[in-house]
Amino acid sequence: MPGVNSAPRRVLVFDTTLRDGEQAPGFSMDAHAKLKMAKALRDLGVDVIEAGFAAASPGDEEALRRIAGEVDGPILCSLSRAVESDVVAAHRALKSTTRRRIHIVLSTSPIHRAAKLNMSRAEVLATAVRIVQFARTYFDDVEFCAEDAIRTEIDFLGDVLEAVSQAGARTLNIPDTVGYSTPFEIGQIFKHLHAQIAPRFPDVVLSAHCHNDLGMAVANTLAAVANGAGQIEGAINGIGERAGNCALEEAVMALRTRADQFGVTTGVDTRKLLATSQLLSELTDCPVVRNKAIVGANAFAHEAGMHQHGMLADARTYEIMRPEDVGFDGTRLVLGKHSGRHALSQRARALGYDLTDNVIAQVFAMFKRRADQIGEVDDTELIALIEQVTDIRVGGGKNVVVN
Ligand code: MN
């Protein structure tokens, strides 16, 4: 918790929509789509855009090069394995910008050391130091990622992170690669590592990169922030490997809405969250589910009568955020079978019909039957019902009193 007089700590937002997100099945984007998305992320105000993995394919390298040439502002980053040729490819792709970062990944957990790397602890540590030193000859800004950190022995993880900090890494990514952690556990891990690293390397930033296999990616990311993480990694709409990454729009709005709990800020212009989410959805031809937090079509929609009554009196009765703050035009009061008479007459008035109680009662009865048939009763349907009851044609329907 921040002290009473301390300014809020600024947490950096590292977006990996175009790397971890894009590498998931169904979310592939070509260089043109990636460039469009990168511009939207710049406008959104993220601090770092991980725009690809240069060594993965010529297309990825080309996309990184184009983004580096056309997108100013955020730091642009390429993923890299702990091999020299990957570092060289990342540099080739990003050399046109001074605001470049390399994100080097090397596994540290016992299962990855044995099954993937066939390396001992000592070999992993030596490789990590050597590759960070090599990368520093091409990049001032090096992020080191201890892949599968959460399942790594904490003493060994601490040793590796200290050693790469000494070798010149500026950011230490401590990912929950497999989405296995819990808020309590990851909080303890960040607290421990922050206490170990910060005194010796006060400028080194700890980063959280959480996956959503158990549906806890956002919660785990927030727990990391509460325990010393200075950077959060995630993707728009939560896309990414398997069940995806921390959904950036959710983490950012949680930090903002519950600033009383976290005491931090970000550089994100939250009013652009919806447009960014919709652009990604269009570019990947992948719709966002209606009930998705923050950016789903229902995120600020109310149908139930009791809720609508409250909302019409004071939006704070059922809304913890203002729809405008994430880019919606406003609250959507949906007229359906759960809606009440109050919301119906309010909507009729907004459409220009000032109806008597008697007429409202008749329209309401018909409205309920219609809602049972079709679900949501939109404005056109409602006008048709009103005109059926009042038996008049109301041209334009503006401010007509019907008795
Ligand atoms: Mn990942």
PDB file of N, CA and C and ligand atoms in Angstrom, residues 16 19-20 23 175-177 209-211 241 245, ligand 1:
ATOM      1  N   THR A  16       1.481  -7.699 -25.657  1.00  0.00           N
ATOM      2  CA  THR A  16       1.996  -8.790 -26.497  1.00  0.00           C
ATOM      3  C   THR A  16       0.920  -9.380 -27.415  1.00  0.00           C
ATOM      4  N   ARG A  19       2.454 -10.706 -30.506  1.00  0.00           N
ATOM      5  CA  ARG A  19       3.422 -11.812 -30.424  1.00  0.00           C
ATOM      6  C   ARG A  19       2.741 -13.020 -29.762  1.00  0.00           C
ATOM      7  N   ASP A  20       2.580 -12.993 -28.452  1.00  0.00           N
ATOM      8  CA  ASP A  20       1.963 -14.141 -27.783  1.00  0.00           C
ATOM      9  C   ASP A  20       0.528 -14.322 -28.284  1.00  0.00           C
ATOM     10  N   GLN A  23       0.424 -15.561 -32.003  1.00  0.00           N
ATOM     11  CA  GLN A  23       0.938 -16.911 -32.274  1.00  0.00           C
ATOM     12  C   GLN A  23      -0.069 -17.999 -31.893  1.00  0.00           C
ATOM     13  N   PRO A 175       7.341 -15.161 -15.654  1.00  0.00           N
ATOM     14  CA  PRO A 175       6.046 -15.557 -16.191  1.00  0.00           C
ATOM     15  C   PRO A 175       5.451 -16.789 -15.531  1.00  0.00           C
ATOM     16  N   ASP A 176       4.123 -16.807 -15.529  1.00  0.00           N
ATOM     17  CA  ASP A 176       3.391 -18.025 -15.231  1.00  0.00           C
ATOM     18  C   ASP A 176       3.041 -18.628 -16.590  1.00  0.00           C
ATOM     19  N   THR A 177       4.057 -19.213 -17.208  1.00  0.00           N
ATOM     20  CA  THR A 177       3.973 -19.691 -18.592  1.00  0.00           C
ATOM     21  C   THR A 177       2.807 -20.646 -18.814  1.00  0.00           C
ATOM     22  N   HIS A 209       3.811 -11.914 -16.399  1.00  0.00           N
ATOM     23  CA  HIS A 209       3.283 -12.391 -17.691  1.00  0.00           C
ATOM     24  C   HIS A 209       2.483 -13.651 -17.364  1.00  0.00           C
ATOM     25  N   CYS A 210       1.182 -13.505 -17.269  1.00  0.00           N
ATOM     26  CA  CYS A 210       0.365 -14.608 -16.752  1.00  0.00           C
ATOM     27  C   CYS A 210      -0.564 -15.183 -17.807  1.00  0.00           C
ATOM     28  N   HIS A 211      -0.674 -16.506 -17.781  1.00  0.00           N
ATOM     29  CA  HIS A 211      -1.598 -17.187 -18.698  1.00  0.00           C
ATOM     30  C   HIS A 211      -2.860 -17.616 -17.960  1.00  0.00           C
ATOM     31  N   GLU A 241      -1.468 -17.824 -26.202  1.00  0.00           N
ATOM     32  CA  GLU A 241      -1.329 -19.283 -26.188  1.00  0.00           C
ATOM     33  C   GLU A 241      -2.415 -19.943 -25.336  1.00  0.00           C
ATOM     34  N   ASN A 245      -3.657 -14.871 -22.605  1.00  0.00           N
ATOM     35  CA  ASN A 245      -2.878 -14.067 -21.663  1.00  0.00           C
ATOM     36  C   ASN A 245      -3.812 -13.259 -20.772  1.00  0.00           C
TER      37      ASN A 245
HETATM   38 MN    MN B   1       3.234 -16.351 -22.942  1.00  0.00          MN
END
